[in-house]
PDB file of C-alpha atoms in Angstrom:
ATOM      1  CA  UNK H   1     -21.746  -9.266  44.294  1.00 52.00           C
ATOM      2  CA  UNK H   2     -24.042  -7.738  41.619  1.00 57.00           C
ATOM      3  CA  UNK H   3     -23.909  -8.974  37.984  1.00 62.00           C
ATOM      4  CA  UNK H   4     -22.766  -6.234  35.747  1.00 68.00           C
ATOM      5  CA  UNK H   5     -25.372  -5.184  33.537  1.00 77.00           C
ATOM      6  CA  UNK H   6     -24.469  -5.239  29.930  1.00 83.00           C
ATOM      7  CA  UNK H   7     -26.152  -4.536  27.052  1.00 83.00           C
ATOM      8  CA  UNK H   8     -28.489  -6.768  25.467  1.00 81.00           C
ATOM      9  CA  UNK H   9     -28.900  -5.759  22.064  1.00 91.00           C
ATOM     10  CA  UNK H  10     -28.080  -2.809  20.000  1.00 92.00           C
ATOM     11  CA  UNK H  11     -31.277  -0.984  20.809  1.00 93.00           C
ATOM     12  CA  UNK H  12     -30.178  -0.539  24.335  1.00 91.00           C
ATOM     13  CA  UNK H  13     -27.311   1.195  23.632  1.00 92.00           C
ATOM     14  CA  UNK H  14     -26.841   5.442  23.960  1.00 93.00           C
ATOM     15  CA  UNK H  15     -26.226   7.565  20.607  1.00 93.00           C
ATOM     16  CA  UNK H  16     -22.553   8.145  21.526  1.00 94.00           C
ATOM     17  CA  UNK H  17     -22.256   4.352  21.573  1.00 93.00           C
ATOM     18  CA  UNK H  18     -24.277   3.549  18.424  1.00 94.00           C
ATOM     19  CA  UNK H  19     -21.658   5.715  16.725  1.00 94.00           C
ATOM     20  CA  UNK H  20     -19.139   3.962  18.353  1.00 94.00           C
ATOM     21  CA  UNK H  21     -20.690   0.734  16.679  1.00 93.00           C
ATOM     22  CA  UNK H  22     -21.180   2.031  13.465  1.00 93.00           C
ATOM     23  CA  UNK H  23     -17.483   3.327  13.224  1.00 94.00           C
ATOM     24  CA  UNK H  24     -16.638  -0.599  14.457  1.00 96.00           C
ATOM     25  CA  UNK H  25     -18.609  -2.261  11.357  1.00 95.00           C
ATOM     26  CA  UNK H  26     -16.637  -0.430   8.627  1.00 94.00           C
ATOM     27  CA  UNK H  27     -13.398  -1.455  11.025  1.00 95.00           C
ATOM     28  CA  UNK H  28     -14.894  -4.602  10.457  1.00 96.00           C
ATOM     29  CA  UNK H  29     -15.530  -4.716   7.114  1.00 96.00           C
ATOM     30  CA  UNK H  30     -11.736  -3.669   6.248  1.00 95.00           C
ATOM     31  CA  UNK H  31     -10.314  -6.393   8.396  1.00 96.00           C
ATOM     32  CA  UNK H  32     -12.752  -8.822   6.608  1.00 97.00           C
ATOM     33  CA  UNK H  33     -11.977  -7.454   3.282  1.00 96.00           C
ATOM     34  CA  UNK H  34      -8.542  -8.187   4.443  1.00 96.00           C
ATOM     35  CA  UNK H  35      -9.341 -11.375   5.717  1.00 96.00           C
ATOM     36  CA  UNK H  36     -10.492 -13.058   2.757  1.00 96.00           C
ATOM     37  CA  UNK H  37      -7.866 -11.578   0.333  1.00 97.00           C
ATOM     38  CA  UNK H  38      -4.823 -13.055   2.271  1.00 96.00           C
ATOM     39  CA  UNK H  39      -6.597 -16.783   2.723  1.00 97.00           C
ATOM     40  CA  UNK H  40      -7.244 -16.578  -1.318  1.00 97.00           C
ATOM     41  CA  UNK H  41      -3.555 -15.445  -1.940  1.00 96.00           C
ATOM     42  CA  UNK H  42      -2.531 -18.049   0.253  1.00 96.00           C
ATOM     43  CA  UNK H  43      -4.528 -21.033  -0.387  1.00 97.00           C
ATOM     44  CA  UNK H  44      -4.188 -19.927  -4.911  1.00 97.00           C
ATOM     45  CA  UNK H  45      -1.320 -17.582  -5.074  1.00 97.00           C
ATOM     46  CA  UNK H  46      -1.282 -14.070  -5.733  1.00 96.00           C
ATOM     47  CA  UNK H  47      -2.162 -13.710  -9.413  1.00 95.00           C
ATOM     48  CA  UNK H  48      -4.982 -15.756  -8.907  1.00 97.00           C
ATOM     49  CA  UNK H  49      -6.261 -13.659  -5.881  1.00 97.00           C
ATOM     50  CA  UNK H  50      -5.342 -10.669  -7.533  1.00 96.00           C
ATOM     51  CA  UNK H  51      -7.683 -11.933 -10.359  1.00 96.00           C
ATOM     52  CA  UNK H  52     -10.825 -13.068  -7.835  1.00 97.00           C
ATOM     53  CA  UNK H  53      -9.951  -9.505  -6.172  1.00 97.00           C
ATOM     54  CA  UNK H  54     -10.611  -7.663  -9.168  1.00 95.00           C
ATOM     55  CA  UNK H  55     -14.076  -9.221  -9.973  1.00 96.00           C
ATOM     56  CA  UNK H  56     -14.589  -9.359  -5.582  1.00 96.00           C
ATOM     57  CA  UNK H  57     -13.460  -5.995  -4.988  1.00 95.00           C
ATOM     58  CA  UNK H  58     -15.600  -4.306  -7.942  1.00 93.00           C
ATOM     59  CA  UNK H  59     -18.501  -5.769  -6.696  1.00 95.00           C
ATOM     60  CA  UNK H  60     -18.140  -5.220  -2.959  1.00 95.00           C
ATOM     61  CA  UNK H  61     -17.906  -1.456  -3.314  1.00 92.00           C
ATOM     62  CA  UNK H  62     -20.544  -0.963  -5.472  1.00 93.00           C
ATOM     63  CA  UNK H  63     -23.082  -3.052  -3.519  1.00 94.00           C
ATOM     64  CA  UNK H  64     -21.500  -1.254  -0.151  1.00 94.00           C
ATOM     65  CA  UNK H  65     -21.649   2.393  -1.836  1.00 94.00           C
ATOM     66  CA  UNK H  66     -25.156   2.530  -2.893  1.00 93.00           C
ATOM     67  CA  UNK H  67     -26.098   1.029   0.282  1.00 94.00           C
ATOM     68  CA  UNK H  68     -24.464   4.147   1.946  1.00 94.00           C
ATOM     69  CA  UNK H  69     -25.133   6.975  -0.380  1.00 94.00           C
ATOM     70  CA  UNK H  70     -28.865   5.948   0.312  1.00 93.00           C
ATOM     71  CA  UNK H  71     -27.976   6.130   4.252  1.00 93.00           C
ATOM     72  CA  UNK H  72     -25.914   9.157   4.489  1.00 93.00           C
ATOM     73  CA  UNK H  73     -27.563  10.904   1.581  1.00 94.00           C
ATOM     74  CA  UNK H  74     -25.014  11.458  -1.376  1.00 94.00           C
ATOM     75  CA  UNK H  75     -25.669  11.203  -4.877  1.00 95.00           C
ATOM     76  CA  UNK H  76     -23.585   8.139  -7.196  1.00 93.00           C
ATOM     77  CA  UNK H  77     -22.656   8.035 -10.586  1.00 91.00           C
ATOM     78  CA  UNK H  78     -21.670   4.824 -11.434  1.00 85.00           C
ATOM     79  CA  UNK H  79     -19.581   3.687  -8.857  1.00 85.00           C
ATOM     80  CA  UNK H  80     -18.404   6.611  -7.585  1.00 92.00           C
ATOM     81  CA  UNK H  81     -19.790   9.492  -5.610  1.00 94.00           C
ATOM     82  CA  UNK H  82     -21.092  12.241  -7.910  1.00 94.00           C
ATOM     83  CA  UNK H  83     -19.181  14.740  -5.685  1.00 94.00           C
ATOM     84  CA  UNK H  84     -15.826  13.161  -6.475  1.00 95.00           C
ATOM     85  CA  UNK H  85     -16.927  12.759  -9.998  1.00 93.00           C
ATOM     86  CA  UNK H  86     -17.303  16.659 -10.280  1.00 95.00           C
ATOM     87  CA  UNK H  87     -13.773  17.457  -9.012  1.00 95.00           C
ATOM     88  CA  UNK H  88     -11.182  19.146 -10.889  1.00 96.00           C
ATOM     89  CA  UNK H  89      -7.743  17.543 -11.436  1.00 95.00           C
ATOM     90  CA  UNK H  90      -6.105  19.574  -9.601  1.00 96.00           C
ATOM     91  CA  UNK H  91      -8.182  18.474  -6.731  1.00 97.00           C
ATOM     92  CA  UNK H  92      -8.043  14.995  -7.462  1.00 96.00           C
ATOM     93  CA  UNK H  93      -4.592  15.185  -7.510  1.00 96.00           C
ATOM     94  CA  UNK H  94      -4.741  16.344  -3.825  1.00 96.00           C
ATOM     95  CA  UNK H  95      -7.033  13.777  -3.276  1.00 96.00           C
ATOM     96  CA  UNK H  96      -4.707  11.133  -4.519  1.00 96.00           C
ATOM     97  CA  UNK H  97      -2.078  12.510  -2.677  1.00 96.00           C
ATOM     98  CA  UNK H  98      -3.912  12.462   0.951  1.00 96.00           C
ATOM     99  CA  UNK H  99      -4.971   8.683   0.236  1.00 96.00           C
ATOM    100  CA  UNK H 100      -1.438   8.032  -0.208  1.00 96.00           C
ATOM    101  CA  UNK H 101       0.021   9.764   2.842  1.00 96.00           C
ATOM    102  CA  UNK H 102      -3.199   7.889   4.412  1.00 96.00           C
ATOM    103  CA  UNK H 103      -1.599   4.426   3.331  1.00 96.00           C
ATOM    104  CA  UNK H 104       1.669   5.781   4.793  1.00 95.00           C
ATOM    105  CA  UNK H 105       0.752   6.750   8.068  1.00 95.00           C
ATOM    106  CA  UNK H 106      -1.721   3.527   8.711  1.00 96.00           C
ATOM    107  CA  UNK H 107       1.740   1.719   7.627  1.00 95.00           C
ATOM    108  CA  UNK H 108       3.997   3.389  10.338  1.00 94.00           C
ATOM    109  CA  UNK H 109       1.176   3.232  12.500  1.00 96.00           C
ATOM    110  CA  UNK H 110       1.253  -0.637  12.614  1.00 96.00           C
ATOM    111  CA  UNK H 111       4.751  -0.574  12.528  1.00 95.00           C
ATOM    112  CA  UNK H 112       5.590   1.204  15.888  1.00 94.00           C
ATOM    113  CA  UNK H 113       2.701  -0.284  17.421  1.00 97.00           C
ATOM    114  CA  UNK H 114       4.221  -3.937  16.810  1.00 96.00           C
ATOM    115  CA  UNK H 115       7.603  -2.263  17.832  1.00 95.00           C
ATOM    116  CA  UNK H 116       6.246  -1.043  20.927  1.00 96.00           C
ATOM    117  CA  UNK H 117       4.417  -4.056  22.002  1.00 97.00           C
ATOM    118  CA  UNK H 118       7.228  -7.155  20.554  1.00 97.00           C
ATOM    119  CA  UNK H 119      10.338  -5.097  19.859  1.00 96.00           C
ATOM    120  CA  UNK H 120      11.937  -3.781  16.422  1.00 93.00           C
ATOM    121  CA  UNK H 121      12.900  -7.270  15.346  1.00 94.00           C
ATOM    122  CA  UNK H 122       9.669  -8.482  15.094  1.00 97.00           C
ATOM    123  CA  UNK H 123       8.382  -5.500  13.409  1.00 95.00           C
ATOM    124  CA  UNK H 124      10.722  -5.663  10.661  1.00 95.00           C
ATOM    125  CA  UNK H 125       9.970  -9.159   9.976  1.00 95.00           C
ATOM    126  CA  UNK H 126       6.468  -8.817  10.021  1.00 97.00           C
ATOM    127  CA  UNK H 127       6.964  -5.231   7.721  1.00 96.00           C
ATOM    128  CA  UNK H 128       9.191  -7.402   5.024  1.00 95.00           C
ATOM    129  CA  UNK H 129       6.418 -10.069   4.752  1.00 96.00           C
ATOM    130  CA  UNK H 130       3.487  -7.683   4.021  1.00 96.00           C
ATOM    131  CA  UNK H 131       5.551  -5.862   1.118  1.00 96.00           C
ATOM    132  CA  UNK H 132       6.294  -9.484  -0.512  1.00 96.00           C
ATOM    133  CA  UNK H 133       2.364  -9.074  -0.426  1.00 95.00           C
ATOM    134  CA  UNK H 134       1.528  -6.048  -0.925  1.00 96.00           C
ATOM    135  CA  UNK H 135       4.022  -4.949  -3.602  1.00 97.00           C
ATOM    136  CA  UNK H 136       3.075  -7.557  -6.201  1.00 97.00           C
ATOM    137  CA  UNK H 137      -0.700  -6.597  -5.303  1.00 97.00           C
ATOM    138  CA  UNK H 138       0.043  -3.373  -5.748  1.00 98.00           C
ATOM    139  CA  UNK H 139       2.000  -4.096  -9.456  1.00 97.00           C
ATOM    140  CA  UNK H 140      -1.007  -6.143 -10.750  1.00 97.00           C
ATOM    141  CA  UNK H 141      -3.740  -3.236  -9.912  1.00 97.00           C
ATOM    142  CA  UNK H 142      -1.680  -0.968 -11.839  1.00 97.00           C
ATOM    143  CA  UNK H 143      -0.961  -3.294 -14.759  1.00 97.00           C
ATOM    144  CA  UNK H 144      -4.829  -3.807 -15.149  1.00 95.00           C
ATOM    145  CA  UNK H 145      -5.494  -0.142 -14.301  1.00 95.00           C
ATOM    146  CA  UNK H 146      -2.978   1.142 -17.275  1.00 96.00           C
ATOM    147  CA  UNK H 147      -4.020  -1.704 -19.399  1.00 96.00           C
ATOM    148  CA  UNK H 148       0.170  -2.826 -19.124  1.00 97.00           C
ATOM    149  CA  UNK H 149       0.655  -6.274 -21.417  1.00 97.00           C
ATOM    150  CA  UNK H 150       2.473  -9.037 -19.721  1.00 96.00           C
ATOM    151  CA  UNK H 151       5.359  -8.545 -20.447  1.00 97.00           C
ATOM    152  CA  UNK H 152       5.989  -4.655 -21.248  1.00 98.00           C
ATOM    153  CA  UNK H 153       9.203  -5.027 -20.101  1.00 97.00           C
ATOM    154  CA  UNK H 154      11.382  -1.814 -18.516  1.00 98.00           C
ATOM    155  CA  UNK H 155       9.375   0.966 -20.127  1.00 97.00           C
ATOM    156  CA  UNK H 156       6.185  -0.966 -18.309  1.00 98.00           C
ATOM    157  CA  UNK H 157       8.172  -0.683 -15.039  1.00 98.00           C
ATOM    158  CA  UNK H 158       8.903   2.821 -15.501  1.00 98.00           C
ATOM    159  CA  UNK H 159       5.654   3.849 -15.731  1.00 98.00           C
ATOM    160  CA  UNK H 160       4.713   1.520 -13.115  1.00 98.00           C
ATOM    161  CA  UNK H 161       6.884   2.925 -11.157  1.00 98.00           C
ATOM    162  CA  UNK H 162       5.604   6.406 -11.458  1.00 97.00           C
ATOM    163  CA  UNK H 163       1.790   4.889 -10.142  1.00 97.00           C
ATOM    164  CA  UNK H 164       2.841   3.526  -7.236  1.00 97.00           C
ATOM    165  CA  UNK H 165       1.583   5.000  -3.345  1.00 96.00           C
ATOM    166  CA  UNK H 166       5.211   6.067  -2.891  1.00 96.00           C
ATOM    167  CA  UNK H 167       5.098   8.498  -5.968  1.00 96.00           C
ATOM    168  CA  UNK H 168       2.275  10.548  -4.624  1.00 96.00           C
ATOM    169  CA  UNK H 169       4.544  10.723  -1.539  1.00 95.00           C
ATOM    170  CA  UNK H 170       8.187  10.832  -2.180  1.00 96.00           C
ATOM    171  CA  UNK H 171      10.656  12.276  -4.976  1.00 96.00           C
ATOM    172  CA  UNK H 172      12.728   9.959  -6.893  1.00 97.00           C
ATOM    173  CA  UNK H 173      14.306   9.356 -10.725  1.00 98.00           C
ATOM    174  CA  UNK H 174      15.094   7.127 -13.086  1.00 98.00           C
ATOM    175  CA  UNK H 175      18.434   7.790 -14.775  1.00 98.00           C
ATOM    176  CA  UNK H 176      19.154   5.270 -18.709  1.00 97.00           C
ATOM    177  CA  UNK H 177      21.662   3.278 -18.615  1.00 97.00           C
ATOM    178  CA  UNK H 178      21.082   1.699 -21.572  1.00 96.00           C
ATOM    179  CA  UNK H 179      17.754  -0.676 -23.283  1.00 95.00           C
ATOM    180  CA  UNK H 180      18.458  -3.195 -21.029  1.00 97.00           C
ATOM    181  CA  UNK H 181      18.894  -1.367 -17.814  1.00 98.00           C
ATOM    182  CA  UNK H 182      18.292   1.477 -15.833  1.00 98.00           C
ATOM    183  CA  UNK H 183      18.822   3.102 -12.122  1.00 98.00           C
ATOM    184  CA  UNK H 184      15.850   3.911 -10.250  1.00 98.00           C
ATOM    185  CA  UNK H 185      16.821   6.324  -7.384  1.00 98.00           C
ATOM    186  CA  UNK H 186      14.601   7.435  -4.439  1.00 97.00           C
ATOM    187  CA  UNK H 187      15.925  11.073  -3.855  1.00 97.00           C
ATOM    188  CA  UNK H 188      13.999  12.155  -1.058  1.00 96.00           C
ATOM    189  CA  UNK H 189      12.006   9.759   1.330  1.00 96.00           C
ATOM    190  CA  UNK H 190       9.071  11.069   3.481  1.00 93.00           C
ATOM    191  CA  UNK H 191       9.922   8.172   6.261  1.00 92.00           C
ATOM    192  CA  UNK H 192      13.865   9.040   6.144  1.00 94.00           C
ATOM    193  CA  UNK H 193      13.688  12.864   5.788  1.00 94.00           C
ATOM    194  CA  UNK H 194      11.080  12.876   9.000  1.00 91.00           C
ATOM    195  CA  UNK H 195      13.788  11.201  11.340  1.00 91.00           C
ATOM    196  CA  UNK H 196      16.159  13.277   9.899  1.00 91.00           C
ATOM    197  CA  UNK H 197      14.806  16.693  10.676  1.00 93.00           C
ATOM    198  CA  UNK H 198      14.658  15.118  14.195  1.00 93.00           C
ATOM    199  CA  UNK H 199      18.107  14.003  14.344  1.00 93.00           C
ATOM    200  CA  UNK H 200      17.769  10.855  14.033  1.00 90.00           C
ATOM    201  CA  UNK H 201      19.807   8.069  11.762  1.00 92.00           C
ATOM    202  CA  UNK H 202      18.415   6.723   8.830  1.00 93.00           C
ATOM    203  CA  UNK H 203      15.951   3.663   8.977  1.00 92.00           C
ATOM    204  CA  UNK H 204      17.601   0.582   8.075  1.00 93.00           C
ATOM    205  CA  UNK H 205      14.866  -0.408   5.357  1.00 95.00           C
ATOM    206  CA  UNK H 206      17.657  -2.370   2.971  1.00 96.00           C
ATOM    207  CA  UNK H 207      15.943  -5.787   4.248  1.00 95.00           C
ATOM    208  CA  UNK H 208      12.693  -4.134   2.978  1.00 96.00           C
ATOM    209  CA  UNK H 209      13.617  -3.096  -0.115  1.00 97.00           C
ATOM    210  CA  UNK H 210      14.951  -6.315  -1.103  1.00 97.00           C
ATOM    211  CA  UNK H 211      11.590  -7.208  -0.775  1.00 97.00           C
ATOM    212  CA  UNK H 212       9.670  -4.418  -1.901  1.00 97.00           C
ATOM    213  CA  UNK H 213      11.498  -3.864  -5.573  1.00 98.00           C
ATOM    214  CA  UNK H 214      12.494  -7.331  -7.215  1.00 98.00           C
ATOM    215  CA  UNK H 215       8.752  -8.321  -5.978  1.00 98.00           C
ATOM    216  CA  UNK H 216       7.129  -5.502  -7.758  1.00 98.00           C
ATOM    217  CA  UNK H 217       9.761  -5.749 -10.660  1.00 98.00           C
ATOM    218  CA  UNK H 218       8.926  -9.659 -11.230  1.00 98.00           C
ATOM    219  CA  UNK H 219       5.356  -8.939 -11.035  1.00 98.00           C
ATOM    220  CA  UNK H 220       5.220  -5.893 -13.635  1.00 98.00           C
ATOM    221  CA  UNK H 221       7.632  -8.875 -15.584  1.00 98.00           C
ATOM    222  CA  UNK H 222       9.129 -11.758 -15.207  1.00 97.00           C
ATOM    223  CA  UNK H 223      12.060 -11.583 -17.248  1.00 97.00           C
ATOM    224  CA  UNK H 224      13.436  -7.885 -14.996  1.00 98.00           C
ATOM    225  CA  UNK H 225      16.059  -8.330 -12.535  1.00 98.00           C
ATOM    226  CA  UNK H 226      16.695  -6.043  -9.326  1.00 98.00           C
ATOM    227  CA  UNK H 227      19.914  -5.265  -7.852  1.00 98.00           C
ATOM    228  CA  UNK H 228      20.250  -2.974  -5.147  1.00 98.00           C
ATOM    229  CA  UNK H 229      23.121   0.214  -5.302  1.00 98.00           C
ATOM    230  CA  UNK H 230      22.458   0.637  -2.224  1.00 98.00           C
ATOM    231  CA  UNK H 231      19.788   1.412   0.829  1.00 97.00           C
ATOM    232  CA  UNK H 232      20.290   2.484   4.340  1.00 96.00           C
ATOM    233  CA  UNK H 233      21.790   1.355   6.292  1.00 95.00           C
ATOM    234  CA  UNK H 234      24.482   1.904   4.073  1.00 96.00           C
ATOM    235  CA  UNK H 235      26.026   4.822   3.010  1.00 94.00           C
ATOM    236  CA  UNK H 236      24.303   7.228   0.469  1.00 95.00           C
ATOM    237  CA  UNK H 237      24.963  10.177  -1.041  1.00 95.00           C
ATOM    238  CA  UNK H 238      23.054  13.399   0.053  1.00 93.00           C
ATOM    239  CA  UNK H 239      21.330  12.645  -3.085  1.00 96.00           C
ATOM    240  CA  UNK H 240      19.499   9.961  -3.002  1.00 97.00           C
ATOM    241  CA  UNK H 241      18.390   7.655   0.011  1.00 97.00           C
ATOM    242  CA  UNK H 242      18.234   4.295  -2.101  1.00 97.00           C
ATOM    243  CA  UNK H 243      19.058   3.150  -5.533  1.00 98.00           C
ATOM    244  CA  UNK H 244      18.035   0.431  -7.520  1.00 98.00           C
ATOM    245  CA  UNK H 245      19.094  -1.137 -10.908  1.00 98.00           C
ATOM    246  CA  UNK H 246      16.477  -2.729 -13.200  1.00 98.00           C
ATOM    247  CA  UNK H 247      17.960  -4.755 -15.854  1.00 98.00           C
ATOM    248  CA  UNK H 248      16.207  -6.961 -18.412  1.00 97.00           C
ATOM    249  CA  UNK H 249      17.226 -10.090 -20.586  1.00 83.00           C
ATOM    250  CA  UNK H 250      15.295 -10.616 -23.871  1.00 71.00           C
TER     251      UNK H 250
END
């Protein structure tokens, strides 16, 4: 029996697989990236990684940028590519709104691929533990994108609200109640309107969302409470899919 004869360094590899190598270092990277954000979460808590993320994460794409704008031969301005820098609003907005239906799809992608390999059980579980991760993240970029105070209280969550991934991607509402509460309604839901053009039953995603919105609530402020109307699988209204109150004690 022969040995097999593998490679021995990059250099000995065929273009097809040097491009298969350079599209594995950027995997890389992002699983890295990911990496070290989730041991610094865990081992200080999430404001404080939020915090080092900031400072980390500003840093790491502009060294990484310049280093490929010089390889692939695009112009930067700043920290961002001149060509994106030059684009209409309109476009942007499109932009924004194919990043988010990115985000989406490498979420559901994850999701039936756990499903498929360890059952539905153990994808939900593992689902509802990234979004008591990822939603506070996700509260704490836009507080120190918007320039939000600490505590700004239900008009801070409103807006919040309205800068979220999901509100590039779905429709929803807020309807007054009164200053101290509101009801935050998602009224059509890419995920739940998908299955049901396919005849399918609504996703169960109330163990989610109990998750998902007093996380992101807490985290935009402390003092806001979360109460859910209801969320498949219960029963909804054609409506709405899910509804949450927000309410707030001074």
């Amino acid at each position: 029996m022969t040995d097999p004869k593998y490679p021995k360094k990059m250099e000995d590899l065929s273009q097809p697989e040097l491009v298969r190598w350079l599209m594995e270092g950027f995997r890389r990277t992002i699983i890295h990236y990911g990496c070290w954000f989730r041991e610094t979460e865990y081992q200080l808590g999430m404001e404080k990684a939020a915090a080092v993320e900031d400072e980390a994460g500003d840093s790491a794409w502009g060294i990484m940028l310049k280093r490929m704008a010089g390889l692939f031969g695009f112009a930067i301005d700043g920290e961002v590519p001149q060509a994106v820098k030059r684009m209409g609003k309109e476009e942007l907005l499109k932009a924004i709104d194919a990043t988010a239906v990115n985000w989406l799809a490498e979420d559901g992608v994850w999701f039936q691929t756990v499903e498929k390999r360890f059952g539905m059980d153990t994808a939900k579980r593992i689902n509802d533990t990234c979004w008591s991760r990822f939603s506070p993240y996700e509260a704490l970029r836009i507080k120190r994108l918007l320039g939000l105070p600490e505590t700004p209280g239900l008009e801070g969550l409103k807006t919040a609200l309205g800068f979220r991934l999901y509100a590039r991607i779905n429709r929803q509402s807020i309807e007054e109640i009164s200053e101290k509460e509101f009801v935050f309604r998602m009224n059509d839901c890419r995920v739940q309107s998908a299955r049901k053009r396919k005849g399918l039953p609504d996703y169960p995603c109330k163990s989610v969302g109990l998750v998902e919105y007093p996380f992101f609530a807490e985290t935009v402020d402390r003092r806001i409470k979360t109460e859910c109307l209801g969320c498949p699988p219960d029963h909804h209204p054609e409506e709405w899919y899910c509804a949450w109150k927000f309410s707030i004690e001074e």
